[in-house]
Amino acid sequence: MKLTETIRGKIVSALLGKSFASSAAAWSRGDDVSGGGAILTSAYQQSTWVYSCIGAIAKQLAQIPLRVSKGDRMAYKSRSHKWRKRSTGEDLVETGPLIELLNRPHPQLTRFDFWYLCVAWLMLRGELFAVPTTESNEVVALDMPGKAGRSIKRLAILSPDNIREIVSANMLTGWQYSGNVRTPLAAQPLLPSEVIYSKLPNPFDFWRGLAPLTVARLAAETDYASAQFMKGLMTNNADTGVIVTTDQQPSAEQRDSILSALKERKRKAGTADRPLFLWGGSKVEKPSITSADMQFLENRKFNRQEICAIYQTPQEVLGFTEDANRSVSDSARLNFIENTVAGICELLEASIEPVARAYDRNYYVWFDVDCLPIMQRARQTRFTTASAAMTTMGVPLNVVNGLFDLGLPDDLPHGEKVFLPFSLQEFNGTQREETKPTEEPAETETDPVSQALKFLKGVGKKAERQLGPTHQCAANPAWEESIAASVKLKEGKLGSFFRQQKERVLAKLEAELNNKATKEQRAIEELFNLSLENAKLLEKLRTALLLDLEFGGAQLYQEIGAGDFALKPKDAIAFLEKRNPAIKGINDTTWTSLKEELQAGLSEGESFEQIAARVKTVYQDATESRANTIALTETTVATNSGRQIGMKSANVERKGWKTA
């Protein structure tokens, strides 16, 4: 007991003597004696912004799943899509001792705690030390891939402050760890193969890392001093203190009385100032906050920005923003994930991979960064862009997949095929011909009627010159060639529609004949649902008609050199409503022919096969004859309507016709 007290007393005396000697030496040199003040001893504990930046990075990384795959590591892989593991040869490992270790690296650390501490030490000291151990806290070497994993039960994170490198003959031979009873590992030397070591590059020390805190310390100290200044100001009721002046030298008792009165006036923060009575000619002078002091407080914002820049953490991630636009915040968060968090993930993957290889030589680990919601939105944007490139420009899927990193399998059956919409086709239009005005021959008539006619001709030409551009429609076979493909397409659609309609009519006809109700007019009317057939036909032709409508406008725009044509939705709707009666007339014609044939067959008492032959004859005529006529008519009407819309949109006020 006496020995313990003696040792304690010597330690206290040594510390006090050292502190007193340091203060005395500073006083003798004329330097200021440190009295505690705003001294930054631990930036992580004392600086708001350092703690926030490190916490933002660590929390974001800790919530990213760490995947384990078995196979040959690819130079580059898309990590988010599970079907990639089959097409690229990688296989996800979801159970086993390695997964259990990564989910619970230490009895005192959860998975979240482990990765949080890894990031924290990298940001505070620029390096990370972890040691694999057994359940009895014995260190396990990682130099035996595929075998050492059976002994690893824990991953202990060590403080870099307690580790010193051992270098011999320009080679790292080990690490000296100086732990104690409060550290996860006892003091001992460690071999390089027994340590999981990662660092941020340091150009000044080959063996140790360089922490961002080294650069951010000055800004953190300045910000901490600013916070302490504001704390003192608020604690003193926003009073910077007072100065008591007097013409006479006060005695010690008088000074104590004045100080006691001043302290009584300012008992604590948040209470009103009490009255003060001074005597002997004493005056109280109150210094005010200067502009320099206010600038000192304003600099806290710049210190915050400087610290965030060093840690590559946007202020929006910390909850500060100077822009009300939400897209700016989303862009900042995406850049934070891609440029800061993803880079640290790569660093930690390389560090922890020897542990995975200790279980199996073919194991490797990777952080699934693409599973984050903001990365999924970024991938959705890539898919939208890739879809436009594939469908509007004819780029094959495999090329788009590699260009935009979509992560799709490389062996899709349609990967090398080119897809284009029908509206994209080569166009060989005629160029607009420049027409020169014909010069009128000079007239010498003096007849009043001739002069009046001449005057009226001049008025007409003047009015024509004041109008907008004039478009002349040329009778050119190239135009018919340009719509030939569309006519063929509609003819095929109509043929398909008539065949399907025939099957529907024959099915109903057979059902009606079996019910023996064919002699009634009601039974004939039920064979053909006119409203349903009209809806099916309009649905069949709608897309093709709108493409023709847009093609006609684009064709006219090219002829007059007016740029790109865009069909407005209201024009498309108006055109379809206008063509609706004509399209319904197609089914009306078909139904009229069917009704005549059915009535004739029923009146003559024909069998089902004979009546069915009549129906097939009607639809054969519709497919072989009417389909081409209808297709040509509808294509011509739609294309010319598009040209008319184009002329109206381009302000073409007059058009002329040329003879063939």
XYZ file of N, CA and C in Angstrom, residues 367-500:
402
model
N -17.422 -4.636 -52.806
C -18.552 -3.879 -52.282
C -19.565 -3.655 -53.403
N -20.814 -3.975 -53.121
C -21.889 -3.827 -54.111
C -22.391 -2.382 -54.086
N -21.592 -1.474 -54.649
C -21.926 -0.049 -54.625
C -23.179 0.232 -55.444
N -23.389 -0.539 -56.505
C -24.518 -0.270 -57.397
C -25.872 -0.583 -56.776
N -25.893 -1.206 -55.600
C -27.185 -1.503 -54.978
C -27.762 -0.292 -54.257
N -26.984 0.782 -54.099
C -27.490 1.979 -53.438
C -28.576 2.623 -54.296
N -29.601 3.198 -53.680
C -30.706 3.790 -54.464
C -30.246 4.858 -55.447
N -29.291 5.697 -55.054
C -28.860 6.769 -55.954
C -28.098 6.202 -57.140
N -27.390 5.073 -56.954
C -26.701 4.435 -58.068
C -27.701 3.721 -58.976
N -28.784 3.227 -58.406
C -29.825 2.620 -59.233
C -30.496 3.657 -60.123
N -30.695 4.865 -59.587
C -31.256 5.936 -60.428
C -30.282 6.317 -61.537
N -28.991 6.314 -61.225
C -28.000 6.607 -62.266
C -27.998 5.520 -63.336
N -28.163 4.264 -62.924
C -28.223 3.180 -63.905
C -29.489 3.283 -64.748
N -30.596 3.713 -64.132
C -31.829 3.909 -64.894
C -31.643 4.971 -65.969
N -30.901 6.019 -65.659
C -30.611 7.049 -66.656
C -29.780 6.475 -67.794
N -28.811 5.614 -67.456
C -28.006 4.979 -68.505
C -28.868 4.080 -69.389
N -29.812 3.377 -68.793
C -30.698 2.515 -69.579
C -31.550 3.339 -70.538
N -32.027 4.489 -70.081
C -32.841 5.343 -70.950
C -32.027 5.838 -72.140
N -30.811 6.284 -71.871
C -29.943 6.754 -72.953
C -29.586 5.622 -73.901
N -29.294 4.444 -73.335
C -28.938 3.303 -74.170
C -30.114 2.859 -75.031
N -31.317 2.911 -74.474
C -32.502 2.533 -75.254
C -32.702 3.463 -76.437
N -32.478 4.753 -76.216
C -32.608 5.699 -77.327
C -31.560 5.441 -78.397
N -30.341 5.120 -77.977
C -29.279 4.844 -78.950
C -29.576 3.582 -79.750
N -30.179 2.595 -79.117
C -30.430 1.327 -79.792
C -31.622 1.409 -80.740
N -32.668 2.120 -80.344
C -33.896 2.119 -81.143
C -33.960 3.231 -82.174
N -33.225 4.300 -81.965
C -33.290 5.413 -82.918
C -32.065 5.508 -83.810
N -30.950 4.918 -83.380
C -29.727 4.997 -84.171
C -29.294 3.645 -84.722
N -29.974 2.562 -84.302
C -29.642 1.250 -84.838
C -28.370 0.658 -84.283
N -27.992 1.005 -83.052
C -26.788 0.446 -82.435
C -27.143 -0.903 -81.821
N -26.392 -1.978 -82.094
C -26.719 -3.290 -81.522
C -26.659 -3.271 -79.997
N -27.393 -4.194 -79.388
C -27.497 -4.235 -77.931
C -26.150 -4.505 -77.277
N -25.346 -5.388 -77.844
C -24.048 -5.691 -77.241
C -23.136 -4.472 -77.230
N -23.189 -3.663 -78.286
C -22.379 -2.443 -78.326
C -22.873 -1.450 -77.282
N -24.181 -1.296 -77.188
C -24.756 -0.389 -76.188
C -24.449 -0.874 -74.782
N -24.495 -2.178 -74.581
C -24.219 -2.751 -73.260
C -22.799 -2.439 -72.800
N -21.836 -2.580 -73.697
C -20.466 -2.258 -73.326
C -20.203 -0.775 -73.213
N -20.877 0.018 -74.044
C -20.640 1.460 -74.050
C -21.188 2.122 -72.795
N -22.368 1.706 -72.346
C -23.017 2.339 -71.192
C -22.911 1.503 -69.920
N -22.186 0.382 -69.956
C -21.986 -0.457 -68.771
C -23.324 -0.822 -68.138
N -24.188 -1.466 -68.922
C -25.505 -1.832 -68.422
C -25.482 -3.093 -67.583
N -24.439 -3.898 -67.715
C -24.360 -5.123 -66.938
C -25.206 -6.257 -67.469
N -25.636 -6.182 -68.722
C -26.455 -7.236 -69.310
C -25.573 -8.386 -69.774
N -26.125 -9.594 -69.877
C -25.328 -10.721 -70.381
C -24.851 -10.474 -71.804
N -23.715 -11.062 -72.134
C -23.138 -10.875 -73.467
C -23.643 -11.894 -74.484
N -24.399 -12.899 -74.027
C -24.814 -13.972 -74.928
C -26.307 -13.933 -75.244
N -26.908 -12.764 -75.214
C -28.320 -12.661 -75.577
C -28.496 -12.970 -77.065
N -29.558 -13.676 -77.444
C -29.705 -14.067 -78.862
C -29.878 -12.883 -79.803
N -30.376 -11.770 -79.314
C -30.584 -10.597 -80.170
C -29.521 -9.530 -79.935
N -28.396 -9.909 -79.346
C -27.380 -8.926 -78.988
C -26.733 -8.236 -80.171
N -26.626 -8.924 -81.306
C -25.966 -8.346 -82.475
C -26.953 -7.831 -83.517
N -28.235 -7.876 -83.221
C -29.227 -7.428 -84.190
C -29.441 -5.924 -84.087
N -29.875 -5.340 -85.186
C -30.145 -3.900 -85.265
C -31.651 -3.698 -85.351
N -32.173 -2.800 -84.526
C -33.600 -2.513 -84.501
C -33.825 -1.048 -84.852
N -34.743 -0.831 -85.789
C -35.087 0.533 -86.190
C -36.599 0.648 -86.329
N -37.185 1.756 -85.959
C -38.626 1.945 -86.175
C -38.930 2.110 -87.656
N -40.166 1.806 -88.007
C -40.541 1.885 -89.416
C -40.438 3.304 -89.950
N -40.590 4.297 -89.080
C -40.582 5.688 -89.545
C -39.216 6.127 -90.038
N -38.164 5.388 -89.718
C -36.825 5.753 -90.179
C -36.543 4.998 -91.465
N -36.495 5.691 -92.582
C -36.181 5.095 -93.867
C -35.498 6.134 -94.739
N -34.776 5.650 -95.703
C -34.036 6.551 -96.584
C -35.015 7.369 -97.418
N -34.757 8.627 -97.519
C -35.670 9.526 -98.234
C -34.925 10.183 -99.383
N -35.457 10.045 -100.611
C -34.872 10.663 -101.796
C -35.874 11.654 -102.367
N -35.983 12.785 -101.751
C -36.938 13.798 -102.193
C -36.337 14.696 -103.253
N -37.179 15.300 -103.976
C -36.712 16.243 -104.991
C -36.418 17.576 -104.353
N -35.413 18.218 -104.831
C -35.054 19.540 -104.335
C -36.005 20.577 -104.922
N -36.220 21.584 -104.144
C -37.092 22.661 -104.616
C -36.432 23.385 -105.780
N -37.181 23.522 -106.827
C -36.658 24.196 -108.001
C -36.921 25.683 -107.910
N -35.886 26.424 -108.164
C -36.019 27.880 -108.138
C -36.651 28.339 -109.458
N -37.720 29.058 -109.375
C -38.412 29.564 -110.565
C -38.154 31.044 -110.694
N -37.790 31.412 -111.864
C -37.516 32.822 -112.129
C -38.769 33.472 -112.705
N -39.089 34.621 -112.241
C -40.290 35.300 -112.782
C -40.084 35.655 -114.253
N -41.135 35.437 -115.003
C -41.069 35.770 -116.435
C -41.280 37.261 -116.611
N -40.512 37.784 -117.487
C -40.606 39.222 -117.744
C -41.710 39.491 -118.775
N -42.567 40.413 -118.443
C -43.649 40.779 -119.357
C -43.082 41.647 -120.494
N -43.486 41.361 -121.700
C -43.016 42.216 -122.803
C -43.593 43.616 -122.681
N -42.799 44.503 -123.106
C -43.234 45.910 -123.026
C -44.430 46.124 -123.936
N -45.450 46.730 -123.386
C -46.661 46.983 -124.151
C -46.718 48.462 -124.548
N -47.157 48.626 -125.745
C -47.216 50.003 -126.257
C -48.646 50.440 -126.526
N -49.608 49.507 -126.093
C -50.987 49.872 -126.380
C -51.381 51.098 -125.564
N -52.176 51.846 -126.193
C -52.713 53.020 -125.501
C -54.192 52.864 -125.218
N -54.678 51.619 -125.528
C -56.088 51.367 -125.281
C -56.351 51.391 -123.780
N -57.367 52.080 -123.305
C -57.640 52.145 -121.853
C -57.895 50.782 -121.238
N -58.541 49.862 -121.961
C -58.811 48.523 -121.407
C -57.517 47.759 -121.198
N -56.595 47.837 -122.184
C -55.303 47.157 -122.050
C -54.511 47.726 -120.889
N -54.527 49.031 -120.744
C -53.801 49.630 -119.630
C -54.402 49.192 -118.285
N -55.707 49.056 -118.221
C -56.332 48.620 -116.965
C -55.956 47.181 -116.627
N -55.946 46.324 -117.662
C -55.540 44.930 -117.419
C -54.091 44.840 -116.965
N -53.235 45.672 -117.591
C -51.834 45.689 -117.195
C -51.684 46.121 -115.746
N -52.479 47.098 -115.367
C -52.415 47.587 -113.988
C -52.856 46.494 -113.008
N -53.926 45.773 -113.370
C -54.405 44.711 -112.484
C -53.400 43.573 -112.362
N -52.674 43.263 -113.460
C -51.624 42.246 -113.381
C -50.529 42.666 -112.422
N -50.166 43.927 -112.483
C -49.131 44.416 -111.568
C -49.565 44.335 -110.128
N -50.843 44.659 -109.889
C -51.350 44.560 -108.512
C -51.285 43.124 -108.026
N -51.630 42.170 -108.848
C -51.576 40.764 -108.449
C -50.167 40.308 -108.120
N -49.185 40.733 -108.960
C -47.800 40.358 -108.698
C -47.289 40.982 -107.417
N -47.709 42.229 -107.163
C -47.266 42.892 -105.942
C -47.810 42.163 -104.721
N -49.099 41.773 -104.808
C -49.683 41.038 -103.685
C -49.001 39.694 -103.497
N -48.628 39.045 -104.616
C -47.946 37.757 -104.513
C -46.587 37.897 -103.862
N -45.895 39.010 -104.171
C -44.567 39.205 -103.576
C -44.675 39.469 -102.085
N -45.776 40.013 -101.624
C -45.908 40.323 -100.214
C -46.313 39.105 -99.395
N -46.776 38.038 -100.046
C -47.158 36.847 -99.301
C -45.922 36.065 -98.881
N -46.149 34.980 -98.090
C -45.038 34.168 -97.603
C -44.468 33.312 -98.711
N -43.624 32.303 -98.371
C -42.991 31.452 -99.385
C -44.020 30.614 -100.122
N -43.744 30.378 -101.385
C -44.649 29.608 -102.238
C -44.042 28.242 -102.486
N -44.819 27.165 -102.232
C -44.359 25.798 -102.461
C -45.077 25.219 -103.673
N -44.326 24.634 -104.584
C -44.892 24.052 -105.793
C -44.768 22.536 -105.708
N -45.896 21.842 -105.806
C -45.917 20.391 -105.728
C -45.533 19.818 -107.091
N -44.506 19.031 -107.119
C -44.024 18.464 -108.373
C -44.579 17.058 -108.557
N -44.998 16.764 -109.777
C -45.453 15.411 -110.089
C -44.227 14.560 -110.344
N -43.781 13.843 -109.325
C -42.519 13.119 -109.414
C -42.726 11.692 -108.937
N -42.293 10.693 -109.705
C -42.457 9.293 -109.272
C -41.725 8.991 -107.972
N -40.760 9.804 -107.603
C -40.035 9.562 -106.350
C -40.969 9.626 -105.145
N -41.995 10.459 -105.242
C -42.943 10.553 -104.125
C -43.717 9.242 -103.957
N -44.175 8.669 -105.103
C -44.880 7.393 -105.012
C -43.968 6.294 -104.493
N -42.693 6.383 -104.871
C -41.743 5.385 -104.380
C -41.538 5.526 -102.874
N -41.601 6.767 -102.385
C -41.354 6.990 -100.963
C -42.468 6.432 -100.087
N -43.694 6.307 -100.624
C -44.802 5.789 -99.818
C -45.095 4.329 -100.125
N -44.325 3.722 -101.053
C -44.616 2.345 -101.460
C -44.476 1.384 -100.282
N -43.447 1.571 -99.465
C -43.243 0.670 -98.325
C -44.381 0.787 -97.325
N -44.852 1.995 -97.110
C -45.963 2.182 -96.179
C -47.248 1.558 -96.716
N -47.476 1.674 -98.020
C -48.652 1.047 -98.626
C -48.586 -0.468 -98.454
N -47.406 -1.028 -98.689
C -47.228 -2.470 -98.542
C -47.476 -2.908 -97.106
N -47.010 -2.102 -96.162
C -47.208 -2.431 -94.753
C -48.691 -2.438 -94.391
N -49.407 -1.423 -94.828
C -50.837 -1.359 -94.511
C -51.598 -2.474 -95.213
N -51.192 -2.794 -96.424
C -51.856 -3.889 -97.138
C -51.706 -5.197 -96.361
N -50.519 -5.411 -95.797
C -50.321 -6.600 -94.970
C -51.145 -6.564 -93.698
N -51.225 -5.398 -93.066
C -52.035 -5.269 -91.856
C -53.512 -5.511 -92.152
N -53.991 -4.959 -93.267
C -55.392 -5.154 -93.634
C -55.678 -6.610 -93.980
N -54.741 -7.256 -94.699
C -54.925 -8.668 -95.006
C -55.004 -9.509 -93.742
N -54.119 -9.205 -92.790
C -54.166 -9.925 -91.513
C -55.473 -9.665 -90.774
N -55.928 -8.419 -90.810
C -57.188 -8.084 -90.136
C -58.365 -8.816 -90.769
N -58.424 -8.845 -92.102
C -59.534 -9.521 -92.781
C -59.521 -11.022 -92.491
N -58.339 -11.635 -92.423
C -58.274 -13.071 -92.125
C -58.769 -13.355 -90.705
N -58.349 -12.517 -89.758
C -58.815 -12.706 -88.383
C -60.313 -12.458 -88.266
